[in-house]
């Protein structure tokens, strides 16, 4: 029996182990670690420390991560499958589709991880917008307007300039952060993140 349920220390008394390995074994392994422990372990194991887009209408990152139990109900409820559990955090992944802001994730969550009042009052789902980096084909002189075609909000406009093809620009006041442009970009030059000041 160990200090908590699920604790094991099979190699605790093994005289052939080095002192360092013996110390690791003495600490034991928790099989029933809390979700917060999983997040900490993922961060220490080299999980990305950059911006992570949480689901729409989620609370601030720390509050959301504390309230979220990683039950995956929001992930299962998402009709477009943009929610994923990665590095112990529920986050938006635009690899397959865009967010339609249907609110299924908010409706099904049993925890206080979302701003339900903001959703009910028609508040913005988040303060995140698309950003196009220098690897954009149009910015490299190749004719491409796939992001503009995919943008239902009309937030991506192409500015005519002295270069060979028009340059895409994101209007942050119109961009919803839905991610439709991310999935269709052939150069993977677009990401959705918090606007820079």
mmCIF file with all atom_site columns, C-alpha atoms in Angstrom, residues 18-193:
data_model
loop_
_atom_site.group_PDB
_atom_site.id
_atom_site.type_symbol
_atom_site.label_atom_id
_atom_site.label_alt_id
_atom_site.label_comp_id
_atom_site.label_asym_id
_atom_site.label_entity_id
_atom_site.label_seq_id
_atom_site.pdbx_PDB_ins_code
_atom_site.Cartn_x
_atom_site.Cartn_y
_atom_site.Cartn_z
_atom_site.occupancy
_atom_site.B_iso_or_equiv
_atom_site.pdbx_formal_charge
_atom_site.auth_seq_id
_atom_site.auth_comp_id
_atom_site.auth_asym_id
_atom_site.auth_atom_id
_atom_site.pdbx_PDB_model_num
ATOM 1   C CA . UNK A 1 18  ? 21.560  2.998  -9.191  1.00 0.00 ? 18  UNK A CA 1
ATOM 2   C CA . UNK A 1 19  ? 20.882  5.575  -6.482  1.00 0.00 ? 19  UNK A CA 1
ATOM 3   C CA . UNK A 1 20  ? 19.274  7.885  -9.066  1.00 0.00 ? 20  UNK A CA 1
ATOM 4   C CA . UNK A 1 21  ? 16.973  5.169  -10.407 1.00 0.00 ? 21  UNK A CA 1
ATOM 5   C CA . UNK A 1 22  ? 16.170  4.100  -6.845  1.00 0.00 ? 22  UNK A CA 1
ATOM 6   C CA . UNK A 1 23  ? 15.125  7.691  -6.064  1.00 0.00 ? 23  UNK A CA 1
ATOM 7   C CA . UNK A 1 24  ? 12.821  7.771  -9.062  1.00 0.00 ? 24  UNK A CA 1
ATOM 8   C CA . UNK A 1 25  ? 11.283  4.454  -8.090  1.00 0.00 ? 25  UNK A CA 1
ATOM 9   C CA . UNK A 1 26  ? 10.773  5.623  -4.512  1.00 0.00 ? 26  UNK A CA 1
ATOM 10  C CA . UNK A 1 27  ? 8.688   8.545  -5.750  1.00 0.00 ? 27  UNK A CA 1
ATOM 11  C CA . UNK A 1 28  ? 6.225   6.072  -7.272  1.00 0.00 ? 28  UNK A CA 1
ATOM 12  C CA . UNK A 1 29  ? 3.824   6.501  -10.140 1.00 0.00 ? 29  UNK A CA 1
ATOM 13  C CA . UNK A 1 30  ? 0.332   7.935  -9.748  1.00 0.00 ? 30  UNK A CA 1
ATOM 14  C CA . UNK A 1 31  ? -2.058  6.194  -12.085 1.00 0.00 ? 31  UNK A CA 1
ATOM 15  C CA . UNK A 1 32  ? -5.062  8.275  -11.052 1.00 0.00 ? 32  UNK A CA 1
ATOM 16  C CA . UNK A 1 33  ? -3.512  11.729 -11.403 1.00 0.00 ? 33  UNK A CA 1
ATOM 17  C CA . UNK A 1 34  ? -5.894  14.665 -11.502 1.00 0.00 ? 34  UNK A CA 1
ATOM 18  C CA . UNK A 1 35  ? -6.368  16.452 -14.860 1.00 0.00 ? 35  UNK A CA 1
ATOM 19  C CA . UNK A 1 36  ? -4.371  19.426 -13.575 1.00 0.00 ? 36  UNK A CA 1
ATOM 20  C CA . UNK A 1 37  ? -1.451  17.072 -12.943 1.00 0.00 ? 37  UNK A CA 1
ATOM 21  C CA . UNK A 1 38  ? -1.717  15.877 -16.550 1.00 0.00 ? 38  UNK A CA 1
ATOM 22  C CA . UNK A 1 39  ? -1.457  19.469 -17.757 1.00 0.00 ? 39  UNK A CA 1
ATOM 23  C CA . UNK A 1 40  ? 1.594   20.111 -15.587 1.00 0.00 ? 40  UNK A CA 1
ATOM 24  C CA . UNK A 1 41  ? 3.267   16.908 -16.779 1.00 0.00 ? 41  UNK A CA 1
ATOM 25  C CA . UNK A 1 42  ? 2.545   17.785 -20.418 1.00 0.00 ? 42  UNK A CA 1
ATOM 26  C CA . UNK A 1 43  ? 4.056   21.251 -19.973 1.00 0.00 ? 43  UNK A CA 1
ATOM 27  C CA . UNK A 1 44  ? 7.155   19.845 -18.303 1.00 0.00 ? 44  UNK A CA 1
ATOM 28  C CA . UNK A 1 45  ? 7.456   17.226 -21.035 1.00 0.00 ? 45  UNK A CA 1
ATOM 29  C CA . UNK A 1 46  ? 7.813   19.907 -23.685 1.00 0.00 ? 46  UNK A CA 1
ATOM 30  C CA . UNK A 1 47  ? 4.261   20.755 -24.675 1.00 0.00 ? 47  UNK A CA 1
ATOM 31  C CA . UNK A 1 48  ? 4.022   23.924 -26.754 1.00 0.00 ? 48  UNK A CA 1
ATOM 32  C CA . UNK A 1 49  ? 4.178   27.010 -24.550 1.00 0.00 ? 49  UNK A CA 1
ATOM 33  C CA . UNK A 1 50  ? 2.827   29.349 -27.240 1.00 0.00 ? 50  UNK A CA 1
ATOM 34  C CA . UNK A 1 51  ? -0.690  30.606 -27.746 1.00 0.00 ? 51  UNK A CA 1
ATOM 35  C CA . UNK A 1 52  ? -3.363  27.930 -27.459 1.00 0.00 ? 52  UNK A CA 1
ATOM 36  C CA . UNK A 1 53  ? -6.857  28.765 -28.665 1.00 0.00 ? 53  UNK A CA 1
ATOM 37  C CA . UNK A 1 54  ? -9.431  27.452 -26.202 1.00 0.00 ? 54  UNK A CA 1
ATOM 38  C CA . UNK A 1 55  ? -13.059 26.787 -27.267 1.00 0.00 ? 55  UNK A CA 1
ATOM 39  C CA . UNK A 1 56  ? -15.343 29.739 -28.049 1.00 0.00 ? 56  UNK A CA 1
ATOM 40  C CA . UNK A 1 57  ? -16.791 31.603 -25.046 1.00 0.00 ? 57  UNK A CA 1
ATOM 41  C CA . UNK A 1 58  ? -14.291 29.901 -22.740 1.00 0.00 ? 58  UNK A CA 1
ATOM 42  C CA . UNK A 1 59  ? -13.063 31.769 -19.696 1.00 0.00 ? 59  UNK A CA 1
ATOM 43  C CA . UNK A 1 60  ? -9.530  33.196 -19.569 1.00 0.00 ? 60  UNK A CA 1
ATOM 44  C CA . UNK A 1 61  ? -6.907  30.479 -20.116 1.00 0.00 ? 61  UNK A CA 1
ATOM 45  C CA . UNK A 1 62  ? -6.023  29.849 -16.439 1.00 0.00 ? 62  UNK A CA 1
ATOM 46  C CA . UNK A 1 63  ? -9.659  29.909 -15.304 1.00 0.00 ? 63  UNK A CA 1
ATOM 47  C CA . UNK A 1 64  ? -10.705 27.602 -18.141 1.00 0.00 ? 64  UNK A CA 1
ATOM 48  C CA . UNK A 1 65  ? -7.864  25.162 -17.455 1.00 0.00 ? 65  UNK A CA 1
ATOM 49  C CA . UNK A 1 66  ? -8.728  25.075 -13.728 1.00 0.00 ? 66  UNK A CA 1
ATOM 50  C CA . UNK A 1 67  ? -12.450 24.514 -14.344 1.00 0.00 ? 67  UNK A CA 1
ATOM 51  C CA . UNK A 1 68  ? -12.082 22.023 -17.196 1.00 0.00 ? 68  UNK A CA 1
ATOM 52  C CA . UNK A 1 69  ? -11.970 18.387 -16.066 1.00 0.00 ? 69  UNK A CA 1
ATOM 53  C CA . UNK A 1 70  ? -11.018 17.056 -19.530 1.00 0.00 ? 70  UNK A CA 1
ATOM 54  C CA . UNK A 1 71  ? -14.221 14.987 -19.608 1.00 0.00 ? 71  UNK A CA 1
ATOM 55  C CA . UNK A 1 72  ? -14.278 15.481 -23.414 1.00 0.00 ? 72  UNK A CA 1
ATOM 56  C CA . UNK A 1 73  ? -18.019 16.183 -23.555 1.00 0.00 ? 73  UNK A CA 1
ATOM 57  C CA . UNK A 1 74  ? -17.351 19.406 -25.486 1.00 0.00 ? 74  UNK A CA 1
ATOM 58  C CA . UNK A 1 75  ? -15.097 17.529 -27.909 1.00 0.00 ? 75  UNK A CA 1
ATOM 59  C CA . UNK A 1 76  ? -17.776 14.914 -28.563 1.00 0.00 ? 76  UNK A CA 1
ATOM 60  C CA . UNK A 1 77  ? -20.482 17.592 -28.939 1.00 0.00 ? 77  UNK A CA 1
ATOM 61  C CA . UNK A 1 78  ? -18.586 19.671 -31.500 1.00 0.00 ? 78  UNK A CA 1
ATOM 62  C CA . UNK A 1 79  ? -20.295 19.081 -34.875 1.00 0.00 ? 79  UNK A CA 1
ATOM 63  C CA . UNK A 1 80  ? -17.291 20.235 -36.907 1.00 0.00 ? 80  UNK A CA 1
ATOM 64  C CA . UNK A 1 81  ? -14.714 18.365 -34.771 1.00 0.00 ? 81  UNK A CA 1
ATOM 65  C CA . UNK A 1 82  ? -12.441 21.365 -34.245 1.00 0.00 ? 82  UNK A CA 1
ATOM 66  C CA . UNK A 1 83  ? -12.007 20.702 -30.532 1.00 0.00 ? 83  UNK A CA 1
ATOM 67  C CA . UNK A 1 84  ? -9.174  18.391 -29.523 1.00 0.00 ? 84  UNK A CA 1
ATOM 68  C CA . UNK A 1 85  ? -7.447  17.404 -26.295 1.00 0.00 ? 85  UNK A CA 1
ATOM 69  C CA . UNK A 1 86  ? -3.753  18.057 -26.833 1.00 0.00 ? 86  UNK A CA 1
ATOM 70  C CA . UNK A 1 87  ? -1.045  18.395 -24.190 1.00 0.00 ? 87  UNK A CA 1
ATOM 71  C CA . UNK A 1 88  ? -3.753  18.036 -21.545 1.00 0.00 ? 88  UNK A CA 1
ATOM 72  C CA . UNK A 1 89  ? -5.657  21.097 -22.785 1.00 0.00 ? 89  UNK A CA 1
ATOM 73  C CA . UNK A 1 90  ? -8.929  21.324 -24.720 1.00 0.00 ? 90  UNK A CA 1
ATOM 74  C CA . UNK A 1 91  ? -8.070  23.470 -27.717 1.00 0.00 ? 91  UNK A CA 1
ATOM 75  C CA . UNK A 1 92  ? -9.209  24.398 -31.194 1.00 0.00 ? 92  UNK A CA 1
ATOM 76  C CA . UNK A 1 93  ? -7.546  22.623 -34.114 1.00 0.00 ? 93  UNK A CA 1
ATOM 77  C CA . UNK A 1 94  ? -8.550  23.827 -37.575 1.00 0.00 ? 94  UNK A CA 1
ATOM 78  C CA . UNK A 1 95  ? -7.031  20.864 -39.458 1.00 0.00 ? 95  UNK A CA 1
ATOM 79  C CA . UNK A 1 96  ? -10.432 19.421 -40.421 1.00 0.00 ? 96  UNK A CA 1
ATOM 80  C CA . UNK A 1 97  ? -12.903 22.302 -40.381 1.00 0.00 ? 97  UNK A CA 1
ATOM 81  C CA . UNK A 1 98  ? -13.781 25.709 -38.998 1.00 0.00 ? 98  UNK A CA 1
ATOM 82  C CA . UNK A 1 99  ? -15.750 26.698 -35.913 1.00 0.00 ? 99  UNK A CA 1
ATOM 83  C CA . UNK A 1 100 ? -19.386 27.560 -36.623 1.00 0.00 ? 100 UNK A CA 1
ATOM 84  C CA . UNK A 1 101 ? -19.933 29.068 -33.151 1.00 0.00 ? 101 UNK A CA 1
ATOM 85  C CA . UNK A 1 102 ? -22.910 26.784 -32.622 1.00 0.00 ? 102 UNK A CA 1
ATOM 86  C CA . UNK A 1 103 ? -22.313 26.784 -28.858 1.00 0.00 ? 103 UNK A CA 1
ATOM 87  C CA . UNK A 1 104 ? -22.650 23.016 -28.411 1.00 0.00 ? 104 UNK A CA 1
ATOM 88  C CA . UNK A 1 105 ? -19.461 22.989 -26.330 1.00 0.00 ? 105 UNK A CA 1
ATOM 89  C CA . UNK A 1 106 ? -20.865 25.646 -23.996 1.00 0.00 ? 106 UNK A CA 1
ATOM 90  C CA . UNK A 1 107 ? -24.256 23.952 -23.684 1.00 0.00 ? 107 UNK A CA 1
ATOM 91  C CA . UNK A 1 108 ? -22.920 20.517 -22.775 1.00 0.00 ? 108 UNK A CA 1
ATOM 92  C CA . UNK A 1 109 ? -20.148 21.500 -20.356 1.00 0.00 ? 109 UNK A CA 1
ATOM 93  C CA . UNK A 1 110 ? -21.060 20.553 -16.763 1.00 0.00 ? 110 UNK A CA 1
ATOM 94  C CA . UNK A 1 111 ? -18.297 22.745 -15.308 1.00 0.00 ? 111 UNK A CA 1
ATOM 95  C CA . UNK A 1 112 ? -18.047 26.558 -15.017 1.00 0.00 ? 112 UNK A CA 1
ATOM 96  C CA . UNK A 1 113 ? -15.423 26.745 -17.782 1.00 0.00 ? 113 UNK A CA 1
ATOM 97  C CA . UNK A 1 114 ? -17.415 28.948 -20.174 1.00 0.00 ? 114 UNK A CA 1
ATOM 98  C CA . UNK A 1 115 ? -18.868 32.437 -20.081 1.00 0.00 ? 115 UNK A CA 1
ATOM 99  C CA . UNK A 1 116 ? -22.479 31.328 -20.510 1.00 0.00 ? 116 UNK A CA 1
ATOM 100 C CA . UNK A 1 117 ? -23.831 34.869 -20.018 1.00 0.00 ? 117 UNK A CA 1
ATOM 101 C CA . UNK A 1 118 ? -21.663 36.254 -22.840 1.00 0.00 ? 118 UNK A CA 1
ATOM 102 C CA . UNK A 1 119 ? -22.916 33.578 -25.209 1.00 0.00 ? 119 UNK A CA 1
ATOM 103 C CA . UNK A 1 120 ? -26.541 34.143 -24.189 1.00 0.00 ? 120 UNK A CA 1
ATOM 104 C CA . UNK A 1 121 ? -26.212 37.888 -24.766 1.00 0.00 ? 121 UNK A CA 1
ATOM 105 C CA . UNK A 1 122 ? -24.576 37.425 -28.185 1.00 0.00 ? 122 UNK A CA 1
ATOM 106 C CA . UNK A 1 123 ? -21.098 38.400 -26.989 1.00 0.00 ? 123 UNK A CA 1
ATOM 107 C CA . UNK A 1 124 ? -17.983 37.712 -29.046 1.00 0.00 ? 124 UNK A CA 1
ATOM 108 C CA . UNK A 1 125 ? -16.821 34.110 -28.731 1.00 0.00 ? 125 UNK A CA 1
ATOM 109 C CA . UNK A 1 126 ? -13.200 35.187 -28.310 1.00 0.00 ? 126 UNK A CA 1
ATOM 110 C CA . UNK A 1 127 ? -10.722 37.909 -29.142 1.00 0.00 ? 127 UNK A CA 1
ATOM 111 C CA . UNK A 1 128 ? -8.776  35.944 -31.704 1.00 0.00 ? 128 UNK A CA 1
ATOM 112 C CA . UNK A 1 129 ? -8.202  36.753 -35.355 1.00 0.00 ? 129 UNK A CA 1
ATOM 113 C CA . UNK A 1 130 ? -6.460  35.226 -38.338 1.00 0.00 ? 130 UNK A CA 1
ATOM 114 C CA . UNK A 1 131 ? -2.859  36.222 -38.962 1.00 0.00 ? 131 UNK A CA 1
ATOM 115 C CA . UNK A 1 132 ? -1.090  35.621 -42.265 1.00 0.00 ? 132 UNK A CA 1
ATOM 116 C CA . UNK A 1 133 ? 2.671   35.163 -42.124 1.00 0.00 ? 133 UNK A CA 1
ATOM 117 C CA . UNK A 1 134 ? 5.431   35.731 -44.685 1.00 0.00 ? 134 UNK A CA 1
ATOM 118 C CA . UNK A 1 135 ? 5.191   32.198 -46.120 1.00 0.00 ? 135 UNK A CA 1
ATOM 119 C CA . UNK A 1 136 ? 1.857   33.137 -47.758 1.00 0.00 ? 136 UNK A CA 1
ATOM 120 C CA . UNK A 1 137 ? 1.995   32.265 -51.463 1.00 0.00 ? 137 UNK A CA 1
ATOM 121 C CA . UNK A 1 138 ? 0.490   35.621 -52.497 1.00 0.00 ? 138 UNK A CA 1
ATOM 122 C CA . UNK A 1 139 ? 3.121   37.434 -50.447 1.00 0.00 ? 139 UNK A CA 1
ATOM 123 C CA . UNK A 1 140 ? 5.747   35.370 -52.265 1.00 0.00 ? 140 UNK A CA 1
ATOM 124 C CA . UNK A 1 141 ? 4.374   36.447 -55.642 1.00 0.00 ? 141 UNK A CA 1
ATOM 125 C CA . UNK A 1 142 ? 2.241   33.376 -56.424 1.00 0.00 ? 142 UNK A CA 1
ATOM 126 C CA . UNK A 1 143 ? -1.400  33.917 -57.371 1.00 0.00 ? 143 UNK A CA 1
ATOM 127 C CA . UNK A 1 144 ? -3.520  32.523 -54.519 1.00 0.00 ? 144 UNK A CA 1
ATOM 128 C CA . UNK A 1 145 ? -6.717  33.763 -52.912 1.00 0.00 ? 145 UNK A CA 1
ATOM 129 C CA . UNK A 1 146 ? -8.008  30.598 -51.243 1.00 0.00 ? 146 UNK A CA 1
ATOM 130 C CA . UNK A 1 147 ? -8.213  32.287 -47.827 1.00 0.00 ? 147 UNK A CA 1
ATOM 131 C CA . UNK A 1 148 ? -10.295 35.148 -49.187 1.00 0.00 ? 148 UNK A CA 1
ATOM 132 C CA . UNK A 1 149 ? -12.648 32.723 -50.928 1.00 0.00 ? 149 UNK A CA 1
ATOM 133 C CA . UNK A 1 150 ? -13.155 30.750 -47.708 1.00 0.00 ? 150 UNK A CA 1
ATOM 134 C CA . UNK A 1 151 ? -13.828 33.790 -45.521 1.00 0.00 ? 151 UNK A CA 1
ATOM 135 C CA . UNK A 1 152 ? -17.615 34.188 -45.124 1.00 0.00 ? 152 UNK A CA 1
ATOM 136 C CA . UNK A 1 153 ? -17.159 37.298 -42.980 1.00 0.00 ? 153 UNK A CA 1
ATOM 137 C CA . UNK A 1 154 ? -15.262 39.041 -45.774 1.00 0.00 ? 154 UNK A CA 1
ATOM 138 C CA . UNK A 1 155 ? -12.431 39.820 -43.379 1.00 0.00 ? 155 UNK A CA 1
ATOM 139 C CA . UNK A 1 156 ? -9.644  38.909 -45.808 1.00 0.00 ? 156 UNK A CA 1
ATOM 140 C CA . UNK A 1 157 ? -9.196  41.460 -48.565 1.00 0.00 ? 157 UNK A CA 1
ATOM 141 C CA . UNK A 1 158 ? -6.518  41.600 -51.221 1.00 0.00 ? 158 UNK A CA 1
ATOM 142 C CA . UNK A 1 159 ? -4.695  44.902 -51.532 1.00 0.00 ? 159 UNK A CA 1
ATOM 143 C CA . UNK A 1 160 ? -3.315  45.822 -54.938 1.00 0.00 ? 160 UNK A CA 1
ATOM 144 C CA . UNK A 1 161 ? 0.266   47.032 -54.710 1.00 0.00 ? 161 UNK A CA 1
ATOM 145 C CA . UNK A 1 162 ? 3.384   47.282 -56.871 1.00 0.00 ? 162 UNK A CA 1
ATOM 146 C CA . UNK A 1 163 ? 4.070   43.539 -56.560 1.00 0.00 ? 163 UNK A CA 1
ATOM 147 C CA . UNK A 1 164 ? 3.028   40.861 -59.056 1.00 0.00 ? 164 UNK A CA 1
ATOM 148 C CA . UNK A 1 165 ? -0.133  39.767 -57.178 1.00 0.00 ? 165 UNK A CA 1
ATOM 149 C CA . UNK A 1 166 ? -2.446  41.402 -54.601 1.00 0.00 ? 166 UNK A CA 1
ATOM 150 C CA . UNK A 1 167 ? -1.431  41.114 -50.946 1.00 0.00 ? 167 UNK A CA 1
ATOM 151 C CA . UNK A 1 168 ? -3.911  39.583 -48.438 1.00 0.00 ? 168 UNK A CA 1
ATOM 152 C CA . UNK A 1 169 ? -4.849  41.656 -45.389 1.00 0.00 ? 169 UNK A CA 1
ATOM 153 C CA . UNK A 1 170 ? -7.013  40.616 -42.438 1.00 0.00 ? 170 UNK A CA 1
ATOM 154 C CA . UNK A 1 171 ? -9.537  43.162 -41.160 1.00 0.00 ? 171 UNK A CA 1
ATOM 155 C CA . UNK A 1 172 ? -9.448  42.365 -37.429 1.00 0.00 ? 172 UNK A CA 1
ATOM 156 C CA . UNK A 1 173 ? -12.769 44.140 -36.876 1.00 0.00 ? 173 UNK A CA 1
ATOM 157 C CA . UNK A 1 174 ? -14.529 41.716 -39.235 1.00 0.00 ? 174 UNK A CA 1
ATOM 158 C CA . UNK A 1 175 ? -12.579 38.516 -38.534 1.00 0.00 ? 175 UNK A CA 1
ATOM 159 C CA . UNK A 1 176 ? -14.456 36.090 -36.267 1.00 0.00 ? 176 UNK A CA 1
ATOM 160 C CA . UNK A 1 177 ? -11.536 33.705 -35.804 1.00 0.00 ? 177 UNK A CA 1
ATOM 161 C CA . UNK A 1 178 ? -13.589 30.840 -37.249 1.00 0.00 ? 178 UNK A CA 1
ATOM 162 C CA . UNK A 1 179 ? -10.546 29.301 -38.952 1.00 0.00 ? 179 UNK A CA 1
ATOM 163 C CA . UNK A 1 180 ? -12.080 28.662 -42.371 1.00 0.00 ? 180 UNK A CA 1
ATOM 164 C CA . UNK A 1 181 ? -9.016  30.298 -43.931 1.00 0.00 ? 181 UNK A CA 1
ATOM 165 C CA . UNK A 1 182 ? -6.564  28.169 -41.936 1.00 0.00 ? 182 UNK A CA 1
ATOM 166 C CA . UNK A 1 183 ? -7.697  24.849 -43.339 1.00 0.00 ? 183 UNK A CA 1
ATOM 167 C CA . UNK A 1 184 ? -7.660  25.934 -46.996 1.00 0.00 ? 184 UNK A CA 1
ATOM 168 C CA . UNK A 1 185 ? -4.273  27.668 -47.015 1.00 0.00 ? 185 UNK A CA 1
ATOM 169 C CA . UNK A 1 186 ? -1.916  25.566 -49.182 1.00 0.00 ? 186 UNK A CA 1
ATOM 170 C CA . UNK A 1 187 ? 1.147   27.113 -47.516 1.00 0.00 ? 187 UNK A CA 1
ATOM 171 C CA . UNK A 1 188 ? -0.125  26.751 -43.922 1.00 0.00 ? 188 UNK A CA 1
ATOM 172 C CA . UNK A 1 189 ? 0.654   30.445 -43.550 1.00 0.00 ? 189 UNK A CA 1
ATOM 173 C CA . UNK A 1 190 ? -2.382  31.335 -41.441 1.00 0.00 ? 190 UNK A CA 1
ATOM 174 C CA . UNK A 1 191 ? -2.999  30.923 -37.742 1.00 0.00 ? 191 UNK A CA 1
ATOM 175 C CA . UNK A 1 192 ? -5.746  32.210 -35.478 1.00 0.00 ? 192 UNK A CA 1
ATOM 176 C CA . UNK A 1 193 ? -4.531  33.890 -32.317 1.00 0.00 ? 193 UNK A CA 1
#
